């Protein structure tokens, strides 16, 4: 188990644990309400875990898979109001591969830039029609948030980073995480999953307040 996971497990302070994938469209939809939740509980610790929605693949998406995922985008757009740039499906060659973006999150975490990396990947993917399955896109994201692009690319493709992701995915499985995003309140050695509402942060804030109150 890596240092970050050890810190999470051993941390006695109550904390919110957010399990997400930078290329998960529902995580993109959840971003505004998550920001409200975090602002409502500045006293709580906060951890982000990489979800690993789809493993490494160099195979282009099939037509049916592209239609399925682009359909999810349209559903989120119509029900939640989240903005998507649908030019992605014409301008890129999509691959069902989100592990590279998850590794980028883990590397950015070493420099306390995981929030910035997630934002950069989501901006590139959902608004700029760029493909974060591609190393070049992730290197550009790293450079944009002030990371060394050469060192980042080398680490992104390393076995050490891949092992860190594998450990994180195994930990998520132990927690019982089955979908993304997942939000968990950790306190006194117990882990409570919070029911999600993509439109109303107060629904989740109330759940957290029921489980936790400041000393």
JSON list of C-alpha atoms in Angstrom, two decimals:
[
{"chain": "A", "resi": 1, "resn": "UNK", "atom": "CA", "xyz": [0.00, 0.00, 0.00]},
{"chain": "A", "resi": 2, "resn": "UNK", "atom": "CA", "xyz": [1.39, 3.38, -1.01]},
{"chain": "A", "resi": 3, "resn": "UNK", "atom": "CA", "xyz": [2.04, 6.36, 1.22]},
{"chain": "A", "resi": 4, "resn": "UNK", "atom": "CA", "xyz": [-1.18, 8.15, 0.25]},
{"chain": "A", "resi": 5, "resn": "UNK", "atom": "CA", "xyz": [-3.40, 5.16, 1.03]},
{"chain": "A", "resi": 6, "resn": "UNK", "atom": "CA", "xyz": [-1.54, 4.55, 4.29]},
{"chain": "A", "resi": 7, "resn": "UNK", "atom": "CA", "xyz": [-2.14, 8.15, 5.25]},
{"chain": "A", "resi": 8, "resn": "UNK", "atom": "CA", "xyz": [-5.83, 7.82, 4.47]},
{"chain": "A", "resi": 9, "resn": "UNK", "atom": "CA", "xyz": [-6.25, 4.64, 6.51]},
{"chain": "A", "resi": 10, "resn": "UNK", "atom": "CA", "xyz": [-4.24, 5.92, 9.47]},
{"chain": "A", "resi": 11, "resn": "UNK", "atom": "CA", "xyz": [-5.70, 9.43, 9.51]},
{"chain": "A", "resi": 12, "resn": "UNK", "atom": "CA", "xyz": [-7.77, 9.86, 12.69]},
{"chain": "A", "resi": 13, "resn": "UNK", "atom": "CA", "xyz": [-9.33, 13.07, 11.42]},
{"chain": "A", "resi": 14, "resn": "UNK", "atom": "CA", "xyz": [-12.80, 12.75, 9.83]},
{"chain": "A", "resi": 15, "resn": "UNK", "atom": "CA", "xyz": [-12.51, 13.05, 6.07]},
{"chain": "A", "resi": 16, "resn": "UNK", "atom": "CA", "xyz": [-14.40, 12.99, 2.81]},
{"chain": "A", "resi": 17, "resn": "UNK", "atom": "CA", "xyz": [-13.12, 10.41, 0.34]},
{"chain": "A", "resi": 18, "resn": "UNK", "atom": "CA", "xyz": [-13.99, 11.02, -3.31]},
{"chain": "A", "resi": 19, "resn": "UNK", "atom": "CA", "xyz": [-13.54, 8.10, -5.71]},
{"chain": "A", "resi": 20, "resn": "UNK", "atom": "CA", "xyz": [-13.64, 9.31, -9.29]},
{"chain": "A", "resi": 21, "resn": "UNK", "atom": "CA", "xyz": [-12.23, 8.97, -12.77]},
{"chain": "A", "resi": 22, "resn": "UNK", "atom": "CA", "xyz": [-11.13, 12.08, -14.70]},
{"chain": "A", "resi": 23, "resn": "UNK", "atom": "CA", "xyz": [-12.81, 10.62, -17.81]},
{"chain": "A", "resi": 24, "resn": "UNK", "atom": "CA", "xyz": [-16.07, 9.69, -16.08]},
{"chain": "A", "resi": 25, "resn": "UNK", "atom": "CA", "xyz": [-18.84, 11.88, -17.51]},
{"chain": "A", "resi": 26, "resn": "UNK", "atom": "CA", "xyz": [-20.94, 11.59, -14.34]},
{"chain": "A", "resi": 27, "resn": "UNK", "atom": "CA", "xyz": [-17.92, 12.84, -12.36]},
{"chain": "A", "resi": 28, "resn": "UNK", "atom": "CA", "xyz": [-17.86, 15.86, -14.66]},
{"chain": "A", "resi": 29, "resn": "UNK", "atom": "CA", "xyz": [-21.54, 16.40, -13.91]},
{"chain": "A", "resi": 30, "resn": "UNK", "atom": "CA", "xyz": [-20.85, 16.08, -10.18]},
{"chain": "A", "resi": 31, "resn": "UNK", "atom": "CA", "xyz": [-18.12, 18.75, -10.12]},
{"chain": "A", "resi": 32, "resn": "UNK", "atom": "CA", "xyz": [-20.29, 21.79, -9.19]},
{"chain": "A", "resi": 33, "resn": "UNK", "atom": "CA", "xyz": [-22.07, 20.10, -6.27]},
{"chain": "A", "resi": 34, "resn": "UNK", "atom": "CA", "xyz": [-18.82, 18.56, -5.03]},
{"chain": "A", "resi": 35, "resn": "UNK", "atom": "CA", "xyz": [-17.36, 22.06, -4.82]},
{"chain": "A", "resi": 36, "resn": "UNK", "atom": "CA", "xyz": [-20.32, 23.14, -2.69]},
{"chain": "A", "resi": 37, "resn": "UNK", "atom": "CA", "xyz": [-19.89, 20.13, -0.40]},
{"chain": "A", "resi": 38, "resn": "UNK", "atom": "CA", "xyz": [-16.19, 20.77, 0.09]},
{"chain": "A", "resi": 39, "resn": "UNK", "atom": "CA", "xyz": [-16.85, 24.44, 0.83]},
{"chain": "A", "resi": 40, "resn": "UNK", "atom": "CA", "xyz": [-19.46, 23.45, 3.42]},
{"chain": "A", "resi": 41, "resn": "UNK", "atom": "CA", "xyz": [-17.01, 21.27, 5.37]},
{"chain": "A", "resi": 42, "resn": "UNK", "atom": "CA", "xyz": [-13.60, 22.97, 5.48]},
{"chain": "A", "resi": 43, "resn": "UNK", "atom": "CA", "xyz": [-12.89, 21.17, 8.78]},
{"chain": "A", "resi": 44, "resn": "UNK", "atom": "CA", "xyz": [-12.99, 17.75, 7.14]},
{"chain": "A", "resi": 45, "resn": "UNK", "atom": "CA", "xyz": [-9.97, 16.14, 5.54]},
{"chain": "A", "resi": 46, "resn": "UNK", "atom": "CA", "xyz": [-10.26, 15.40, 1.84]},
{"chain": "A", "resi": 47, "resn": "UNK", "atom": "CA", "xyz": [-8.86, 12.56, -0.28]},
{"chain": "A", "resi": 48, "resn": "UNK", "atom": "CA", "xyz": [-9.31, 11.80, -3.98]},
{"chain": "A", "resi": 49, "resn": "UNK", "atom": "CA", "xyz": [-8.90, 8.23, -5.23]},
{"chain": "A", "resi": 50, "resn": "UNK", "atom": "CA", "xyz": [-8.53, 7.25, -8.89]},
{"chain": "A", "resi": 51, "resn": "UNK", "atom": "CA", "xyz": [-11.40, 5.05, -10.01]},
{"chain": "A", "resi": 52, "resn": "UNK", "atom": "CA", "xyz": [-9.99, 3.32, -13.08]},
{"chain": "A", "resi": 53, "resn": "UNK", "atom": "CA", "xyz": [-13.12, 3.20, -15.20]},
{"chain": "A", "resi": 54, "resn": "UNK", "atom": "CA", "xyz": [-11.56, 1.51, -18.23]},
{"chain": "A", "resi": 55, "resn": "UNK", "atom": "CA", "xyz": [-8.20, -0.29, -18.61]},
{"chain": "A", "resi": 56, "resn": "UNK", "atom": "CA", "xyz": [-5.46, 0.43, -21.12]},
{"chain": "A", "resi": 57, "resn": "UNK", "atom": "CA", "xyz": [-6.43, -0.14, -24.73]},
{"chain": "A", "resi": 58, "resn": "UNK", "atom": "CA", "xyz": [-5.14, 0.95, -28.12]},
{"chain": "A", "resi": 59, "resn": "UNK", "atom": "CA", "xyz": [-8.29, -0.24, -29.87]},
{"chain": "A", "resi": 60, "resn": "UNK", "atom": "CA", "xyz": [-10.64, 2.41, -31.27]},
{"chain": "A", "resi": 61, "resn": "UNK", "atom": "CA", "xyz": [-14.11, 2.39, -29.78]},
{"chain": "A", "resi": 62, "resn": "UNK", "atom": "CA", "xyz": [-16.72, 0.49, -31.75]},
{"chain": "A", "resi": 63, "resn": "UNK", "atom": "CA", "xyz": [-19.56, 2.45, -33.29]},
{"chain": "A", "resi": 64, "resn": "UNK", "atom": "CA", "xyz": [-21.97, 1.00, -30.73]},
{"chain": "A", "resi": 65, "resn": "UNK", "atom": "CA", "xyz": [-19.75, 2.01, -27.82]},
{"chain": "A", "resi": 66, "resn": "UNK", "atom": "CA", "xyz": [-19.33, 5.54, -29.17]},
{"chain": "A", "resi": 67, "resn": "UNK", "atom": "CA", "xyz": [-23.10, 5.81, -29.47]},
{"chain": "A", "resi": 68, "resn": "UNK", "atom": "CA", "xyz": [-23.57, 4.50, -25.95]},
{"chain": "A", "resi": 69, "resn": "UNK", "atom": "CA", "xyz": [-21.16, 6.97, -24.34]},
{"chain": "A", "resi": 70, "resn": "UNK", "atom": "CA", "xyz": [-22.20, 9.95, -26.46]},
{"chain": "A", "resi": 71, "resn": "UNK", "atom": "CA", "xyz": [-25.76, 9.07, -25.45]},
{"chain": "A", "resi": 72, "resn": "UNK", "atom": "CA", "xyz": [-24.75, 9.30, -21.78]},
{"chain": "A", "resi": 73, "resn": "UNK", "atom": "CA", "xyz": [-23.35, 12.77, -22.47]},
{"chain": "A", "resi": 74, "resn": "UNK", "atom": "CA", "xyz": [-26.65, 13.84, -24.02]},
{"chain": "A", "resi": 75, "resn": "UNK", "atom": "CA", "xyz": [-28.59, 12.38, -21.10]},
{"chain": "A", "resi": 76, "resn": "UNK", "atom": "CA", "xyz": [-26.45, 14.24, -18.55]},
{"chain": "A", "resi": 77, "resn": "UNK", "atom": "CA", "xyz": [-26.76, 17.43, -20.58]},
{"chain": "A", "resi": 78, "resn": "UNK", "atom": "CA", "xyz": [-30.53, 17.23, -20.65]},
{"chain": "A", "resi": 79, "resn": "UNK", "atom": "CA", "xyz": [-31.07, 16.13, -17.04]},
{"chain": "A", "resi": 80, "resn": "UNK", "atom": "CA", "xyz": [-28.30, 17.91, -15.13]},
{"chain": "A", "resi": 81, "resn": "UNK", "atom": "CA", "xyz": [-27.44, 20.77, -17.48]},
{"chain": "A", "resi": 82, "resn": "UNK", "atom": "CA", "xyz": [-23.73, 19.92, -17.76]},
{"chain": "A", "resi": 83, "resn": "UNK", "atom": "CA", "xyz": [-21.95, 21.26, -20.86]},
{"chain": "A", "resi": 84, "resn": "UNK", "atom": "CA", "xyz": [-20.24, 18.88, -23.30]},
{"chain": "A", "resi": 85, "resn": "UNK", "atom": "CA", "xyz": [-18.42, 19.56, -26.56]},
{"chain": "A", "resi": 86, "resn": "UNK", "atom": "CA", "xyz": [-19.83, 16.89, -28.84]},
{"chain": "A", "resi": 87, "resn": "UNK", "atom": "CA", "xyz": [-17.22, 17.68, -31.51]},
{"chain": "A", "resi": 88, "resn": "UNK", "atom": "CA", "xyz": [-15.04, 15.19, -29.63]},
{"chain": "A", "resi": 89, "resn": "UNK", "atom": "CA", "xyz": [-16.72, 12.32, -31.42]},
{"chain": "A", "resi": 90, "resn": "UNK", "atom": "CA", "xyz": [-15.79, 13.69, -34.85]},
{"chain": "A", "resi": 91, "resn": "UNK", "atom": "CA", "xyz": [-12.40, 15.25, -34.05]},
{"chain": "A", "resi": 92, "resn": "UNK", "atom": "CA", "xyz": [-10.84, 12.40, -32.03]},
{"chain": "A", "resi": 93, "resn": "UNK", "atom": "CA", "xyz": [-10.43, 8.67, -32.34]},
{"chain": "A", "resi": 94, "resn": "UNK", "atom": "CA", "xyz": [-11.95, 7.61, -29.02]},
{"chain": "A", "resi": 95, "resn": "UNK", "atom": "CA", "xyz": [-10.54, 4.66, -27.10]},
{"chain": "A", "resi": 96, "resn": "UNK", "atom": "CA", "xyz": [-12.14, 3.10, -24.04]},
{"chain": "A", "resi": 97, "resn": "UNK", "atom": "CA", "xyz": [-9.07, 3.74, -21.90]},
{"chain": "A", "resi": 98, "resn": "UNK", "atom": "CA", "xyz": [-9.11, 5.90, -18.76]},
{"chain": "A", "resi": 99, "resn": "UNK", "atom": "CA", "xyz": [-6.20, 4.37, -16.83]},
{"chain": "A", "resi": 100, "resn": "UNK", "atom": "CA", "xyz": [-3.71, 6.89, -18.31]},
{"chain": "A", "resi": 101, "resn": "UNK", "atom": "CA", "xyz": [-5.79, 9.79, -16.97]},
{"chain": "A", "resi": 102, "resn": "UNK", "atom": "CA", "xyz": [-5.94, 8.07, -13.57]},
{"chain": "A", "resi": 103, "resn": "UNK", "atom": "CA", "xyz": [-2.16, 7.72, -13.54]},
{"chain": "A", "resi": 104, "resn": "UNK", "atom": "CA", "xyz": [-1.92, 11.43, -14.34]},
{"chain": "A", "resi": 105, "resn": "UNK", "atom": "CA", "xyz": [-4.07, 12.17, -11.29]},
{"chain": "A", "resi": 106, "resn": "UNK", "atom": "CA", "xyz": [-1.78, 10.08, -9.09]},
{"chain": "A", "resi": 107, "resn": "UNK", "atom": "CA", "xyz": [1.35, 11.82, -10.40]},
{"chain": "A", "resi": 108, "resn": "UNK", "atom": "CA", "xyz": [-0.16, 15.26, -9.88]},
{"chain": "A", "resi": 109, "resn": "UNK", "atom": "CA", "xyz": [-1.00, 14.27, -6.31]},
{"chain": "A", "resi": 110, "resn": "UNK", "atom": "CA", "xyz": [2.73, 14.01, -5.56]},
{"chain": "A", "resi": 111, "resn": "UNK", "atom": "CA", "xyz": [2.90, 17.78, -6.16]},
{"chain": "A", "resi": 112, "resn": "UNK", "atom": "CA", "xyz": [-0.45, 18.49, -4.46]},
{"chain": "A", "resi": 113, "resn": "UNK", "atom": "CA", "xyz": [-1.93, 19.36, -7.85]},
{"chain": "A", "resi": 114, "resn": "UNK", "atom": "CA", "xyz": [-4.52, 16.60, -8.19]},
{"chain": "A", "resi": 115, "resn": "UNK", "atom": "CA", "xyz": [-7.44, 19.06, -8.27]},
{"chain": "A", "resi": 116, "resn": "UNK", "atom": "CA", "xyz": [-5.70, 21.07, -10.97]},
{"chain": "A", "resi": 117, "resn": "UNK", "atom": "CA", "xyz": [-4.95, 17.94, -12.99]},
{"chain": "A", "resi": 118, "resn": "UNK", "atom": "CA", "xyz": [-8.54, 16.72, -12.80]},
{"chain": "A", "resi": 119, "resn": "UNK", "atom": "CA", "xyz": [-9.76, 20.15, -13.91]},
{"chain": "A", "resi": 120, "resn": "UNK", "atom": "CA", "xyz": [-7.26, 20.24, -16.80]},
{"chain": "A", "resi": 121, "resn": "UNK", "atom": "CA", "xyz": [-8.23, 16.78, -18.03]},
{"chain": "A", "resi": 122, "resn": "UNK", "atom": "CA", "xyz": [-11.95, 17.49, -17.79]},
{"chain": "A", "resi": 123, "resn": "UNK", "atom": "CA", "xyz": [-11.50, 20.82, -19.58]},
{"chain": "A", "resi": 124, "resn": "UNK", "atom": "CA", "xyz": [-9.54, 19.15, -22.37]},
{"chain": "A", "resi": 125, "resn": "UNK", "atom": "CA", "xyz": [-11.94, 16.22, -22.73]},
{"chain": "A", "resi": 126, "resn": "UNK", "atom": "CA", "xyz": [-15.39, 17.66, -22.26]},
{"chain": "A", "resi": 127, "resn": "UNK", "atom": "CA", "xyz": [-14.94, 21.24, -23.48]},
{"chain": "A", "resi": 128, "resn": "UNK", "atom": "CA", "xyz": [-11.98, 21.24, -25.89]},
{"chain": "A", "resi": 129, "resn": "UNK", "atom": "CA", "xyz": [-12.63, 17.91, -27.66]},
{"chain": "A", "resi": 130, "resn": "UNK", "atom": "CA", "xyz": [-9.19, 16.51, -26.86]},
{"chain": "A", "resi": 131, "resn": "UNK", "atom": "CA", "xyz": [-8.52, 12.88, -25.98]},
{"chain": "A", "resi": 132, "resn": "UNK", "atom": "CA", "xyz": [-7.04, 12.20, -22.51]},
{"chain": "A", "resi": 133, "resn": "UNK", "atom": "CA", "xyz": [-6.51, 8.57, -23.48]},
{"chain": "A", "resi": 134, "resn": "UNK", "atom": "CA", "xyz": [-3.56, 9.94, -25.46]},
{"chain": "A", "resi": 135, "resn": "UNK", "atom": "CA", "xyz": [-0.25, 10.61, -23.72]},
{"chain": "A", "resi": 136, "resn": "UNK", "atom": "CA", "xyz": [0.25, 13.88, -25.62]},
{"chain": "A", "resi": 137, "resn": "UNK", "atom": "CA", "xyz": [-2.97, 15.32, -24.19]},
{"chain": "A", "resi": 138, "resn": "UNK", "atom": "CA", "xyz": [-2.00, 14.38, -20.64]},
{"chain": "A", "resi": 139, "resn": "UNK", "atom": "CA", "xyz": [1.50, 15.84, -21.04]},
{"chain": "A", "resi": 140, "resn": "UNK", "atom": "CA", "xyz": [-0.07, 19.10, -22.20]},
{"chain": "A", "resi": 141, "resn": "UNK", "atom": "CA", "xyz": [-2.36, 19.07, -19.16]},
{"chain": "A", "resi": 142, "resn": "UNK", "atom": "CA", "xyz": [0.63, 18.51, -16.88]},
{"chain": "A", "resi": 143, "resn": "UNK", "atom": "CA", "xyz": [2.52, 21.40, -18.46]},
{"chain": "A", "resi": 144, "resn": "UNK", "atom": "CA", "xyz": [-0.53, 23.66, -18.10]},
{"chain": "A", "resi": 145, "resn": "UNK", "atom": "CA", "xyz": [-0.65, 23.11, -14.34]},
{"chain": "A", "resi": 146, "resn": "UNK", "atom": "CA", "xyz": [3.08, 23.71, -13.86]},
{"chain": "A", "resi": 147, "resn": "UNK", "atom": "CA", "xyz": [4.50, 20.18, -13.89]},
{"chain": "A", "resi": 148, "resn": "UNK", "atom": "CA", "xyz": [7.70, 19.24, -15.73]},
{"chain": "A", "resi": 149, "resn": "UNK", "atom": "CA", "xyz": [6.37, 17.69, -18.98]},
{"chain": "A", "resi": 150, "resn": "UNK", "atom": "CA", "xyz": [9.43, 15.52, -19.63]},
{"chain": "A", "resi": 151, "resn": "UNK", "atom": "CA", "xyz": [9.57, 14.06, -16.12]},
{"chain": "A", "resi": 152, "resn": "UNK", "atom": "CA", "xyz": [5.78, 13.67, -16.14]},
{"chain": "A", "resi": 153, "resn": "UNK", "atom": "CA", "xyz": [5.73, 11.67, -19.37]},
{"chain": "A", "resi": 154, "resn": "UNK", "atom": "CA", "xyz": [8.49, 9.39, -18.15]},
{"chain": "A", "resi": 155, "resn": "UNK", "atom": "CA", "xyz": [6.69, 8.75, -14.85]},
{"chain": "A", "resi": 156, "resn": "UNK", "atom": "CA", "xyz": [3.32, 8.34, -16.57]},
{"chain": "A", "resi": 157, "resn": "UNK", "atom": "CA", "xyz": [4.62, 5.34, -18.50]},
{"chain": "A", "resi": 158, "resn": "UNK", "atom": "CA", "xyz": [6.57, 3.82, -15.61]},
{"chain": "A", "resi": 159, "resn": "UNK", "atom": "CA", "xyz": [5.82, 0.56, -13.83]},
{"chain": "A", "resi": 160, "resn": "UNK", "atom": "CA", "xyz": [5.97, 2.38, -10.49]},
{"chain": "A", "resi": 161, "resn": "UNK", "atom": "CA", "xyz": [3.03, 4.59, -11.42]},
{"chain": "A", "resi": 162, "resn": "UNK", "atom": "CA", "xyz": [1.12, 1.64, -12.82]},
{"chain": "A", "resi": 163, "resn": "UNK", "atom": "CA", "xyz": [1.65, -0.24, -9.54]},
{"chain": "A", "resi": 164, "resn": "UNK", "atom": "CA", "xyz": [0.34, 2.76, -7.60]},
{"chain": "A", "resi": 165, "resn": "UNK", "atom": "CA", "xyz": [-2.82, 2.72, -9.71]},
{"chain": "A", "resi": 166, "resn": "UNK", "atom": "CA", "xyz": [-3.26, -1.03, -9.24]},
{"chain": "A", "resi": 167, "resn": "UNK", "atom": "CA", "xyz": [-2.98, -0.59, -5.47]},
{"chain": "A", "resi": 168, "resn": "UNK", "atom": "CA", "xyz": [-5.57, 2.17, -5.55]},
{"chain": "A", "resi": 169, "resn": "UNK", "atom": "CA", "xyz": [-8.01, 0.10, -7.59]},
{"chain": "A", "resi": 170, "resn": "UNK", "atom": "CA", "xyz": [-7.61, -2.80, -5.17]},
{"chain": "A", "resi": 171, "resn": "UNK", "atom": "CA", "xyz": [-8.27, -0.46, -2.25]},
{"chain": "A", "resi": 172, "resn": "UNK", "atom": "CA", "xyz": [-11.42, 0.89, -3.92]},
{"chain": "A", "resi": 173, "resn": "UNK", "atom": "CA", "xyz": [-12.62, -2.68, -4.35]},
{"chain": "A", "resi": 174, "resn": "UNK", "atom": "CA", "xyz": [-12.05, -3.37, -0.65]},
{"chain": "A", "resi": 175, "resn": "UNK", "atom": "CA", "xyz": [-14.15, -0.32, 0.16]},
{"chain": "A", "resi": 176, "resn": "UNK", "atom": "CA", "xyz": [-16.96, -1.78, -1.92]},
{"chain": "A", "resi": 177, "resn": "UNK", "atom": "CA", "xyz": [-16.91, 0.99, -4.52]},
{"chain": "A", "resi": 178, "resn": "UNK", "atom": "CA", "xyz": [-18.87, -0.13, -7.55]},
{"chain": "A", "resi": 179, "resn": "UNK", "atom": "CA", "xyz": [-19.52, 3.07, -9.50]},
{"chain": "A", "resi": 180, "resn": "UNK", "atom": "CA", "xyz": [-18.14, 6.55, -10.07]},
{"chain": "A", "resi": 181, "resn": "UNK", "atom": "CA", "xyz": [-18.39, 9.03, -8.62]},
{"chain": "A", "resi": 182, "resn": "UNK", "atom": "CA", "xyz": [-18.58, 7.70, -5.06]},
{"chain": "A", "resi": 183, "resn": "UNK", "atom": "CA", "xyz": [-18.43, 9.96, -2.03]},
{"chain": "A", "resi": 184, "resn": "UNK", "atom": "CA", "xyz": [-17.59, 8.50, 1.38]},
{"chain": "A", "resi": 185, "resn": "UNK", "atom": "CA", "xyz": [-17.45, 9.99, 4.85]},
{"chain": "A", "resi": 186, "resn": "UNK", "atom": "CA", "xyz": [-14.70, 8.40, 6.93]},
{"chain": "A", "resi": 187, "resn": "UNK", "atom": "CA", "xyz": [-14.76, 8.86, 10.68]},
{"chain": "A", "resi": 188, "resn": "UNK", "atom": "CA", "xyz": [-13.64, 6.82, 13.68]},
{"chain": "A", "resi": 189, "resn": "UNK", "atom": "CA", "xyz": [-12.61, 3.92, 11.47]},
{"chain": "A", "resi": 190, "resn": "UNK", "atom": "CA", "xyz": [-15.99, 3.70, 9.75]},
{"chain": "A", "resi": 191, "resn": "UNK", "atom": "CA", "xyz": [-16.78, 4.44, 6.13]},
{"chain": "A", "resi": 192, "resn": "UNK", "atom": "CA", "xyz": [-20.22, 5.79, 5.19]},
{"chain": "A", "resi": 193, "resn": "UNK", "atom": "CA", "xyz": [-21.20, 6.10, 1.54]},
{"chain": "A", "resi": 194, "resn": "UNK", "atom": "CA", "xyz": [-23.14, 9.28, 0.77]},
{"chain": "A", "resi": 195, "resn": "UNK", "atom": "CA", "xyz": [-26.14, 9.06, -1.56]},
{"chain": "A", "resi": 196, "resn": "UNK", "atom": "CA", "xyz": [-25.56, 11.34, -4.54]},
{"chain": "A", "resi": 197, "resn": "UNK", "atom": "CA", "xyz": [-27.68, 14.12, -5.99]},
{"chain": "A", "resi": 198, "resn": "UNK", "atom": "CA", "xyz": [-26.28, 15.79, -9.10]},
{"chain": "A", "resi": 199, "resn": "UNK", "atom": "CA", "xyz": [-28.45, 18.89, -8.79]},
{"chain": "A", "resi": 200, "resn": "UNK", "atom": "CA", "xyz": [-28.72, 19.63, -5.07]},
{"chain": "A", "resi": 201, "resn": "UNK", "atom": "CA", "xyz": [-25.65, 19.70, -2.84]},
{"chain": "A", "resi": 202, "resn": "UNK", "atom": "CA", "xyz": [-27.84, 20.24, 0.23]},
{"chain": "A", "resi": 203, "resn": "UNK", "atom": "CA", "xyz": [-29.11, 16.67, -0.03]},
{"chain": "A", "resi": 204, "resn": "UNK", "atom": "CA", "xyz": [-25.59, 15.36, 0.53]},
{"chain": "A", "resi": 205, "resn": "UNK", "atom": "CA", "xyz": [-24.62, 18.07, 3.00]},
{"chain": "A", "resi": 206, "resn": "UNK", "atom": "CA", "xyz": [-27.51, 17.00, 5.20]},
{"chain": "A", "resi": 207, "resn": "UNK", "atom": "CA", "xyz": [-26.40, 13.36, 5.04]},
{"chain": "A", "resi": 208, "resn": "UNK", "atom": "CA", "xyz": [-22.91, 14.33, 6.12]},
{"chain": "A", "resi": 209, "resn": "UNK", "atom": "CA", "xyz": [-24.22, 16.54, 8.91]},
{"chain": "A", "resi": 210, "resn": "UNK", "atom": "CA", "xyz": [-26.30, 13.63, 10.19]},
{"chain": "A", "resi": 211, "resn": "UNK", "atom": "CA", "xyz": [-23.18, 11.47, 10.48]},
{"chain": "A", "resi": 212, "resn": "UNK", "atom": "CA", "xyz": [-20.73, 14.11, 11.62]},
{"chain": "A", "resi": 213, "resn": "UNK", "atom": "CA", "xyz": [-20.71, 17.33, 13.58]},
{"chain": "A", "resi": 214, "resn": "UNK", "atom": "CA", "xyz": [-17.70, 19.41, 14.58]},
{"chain": "A", "resi": 215, "resn": "UNK", "atom": "CA", "xyz": [-16.38, 18.98, 18.08]}
]
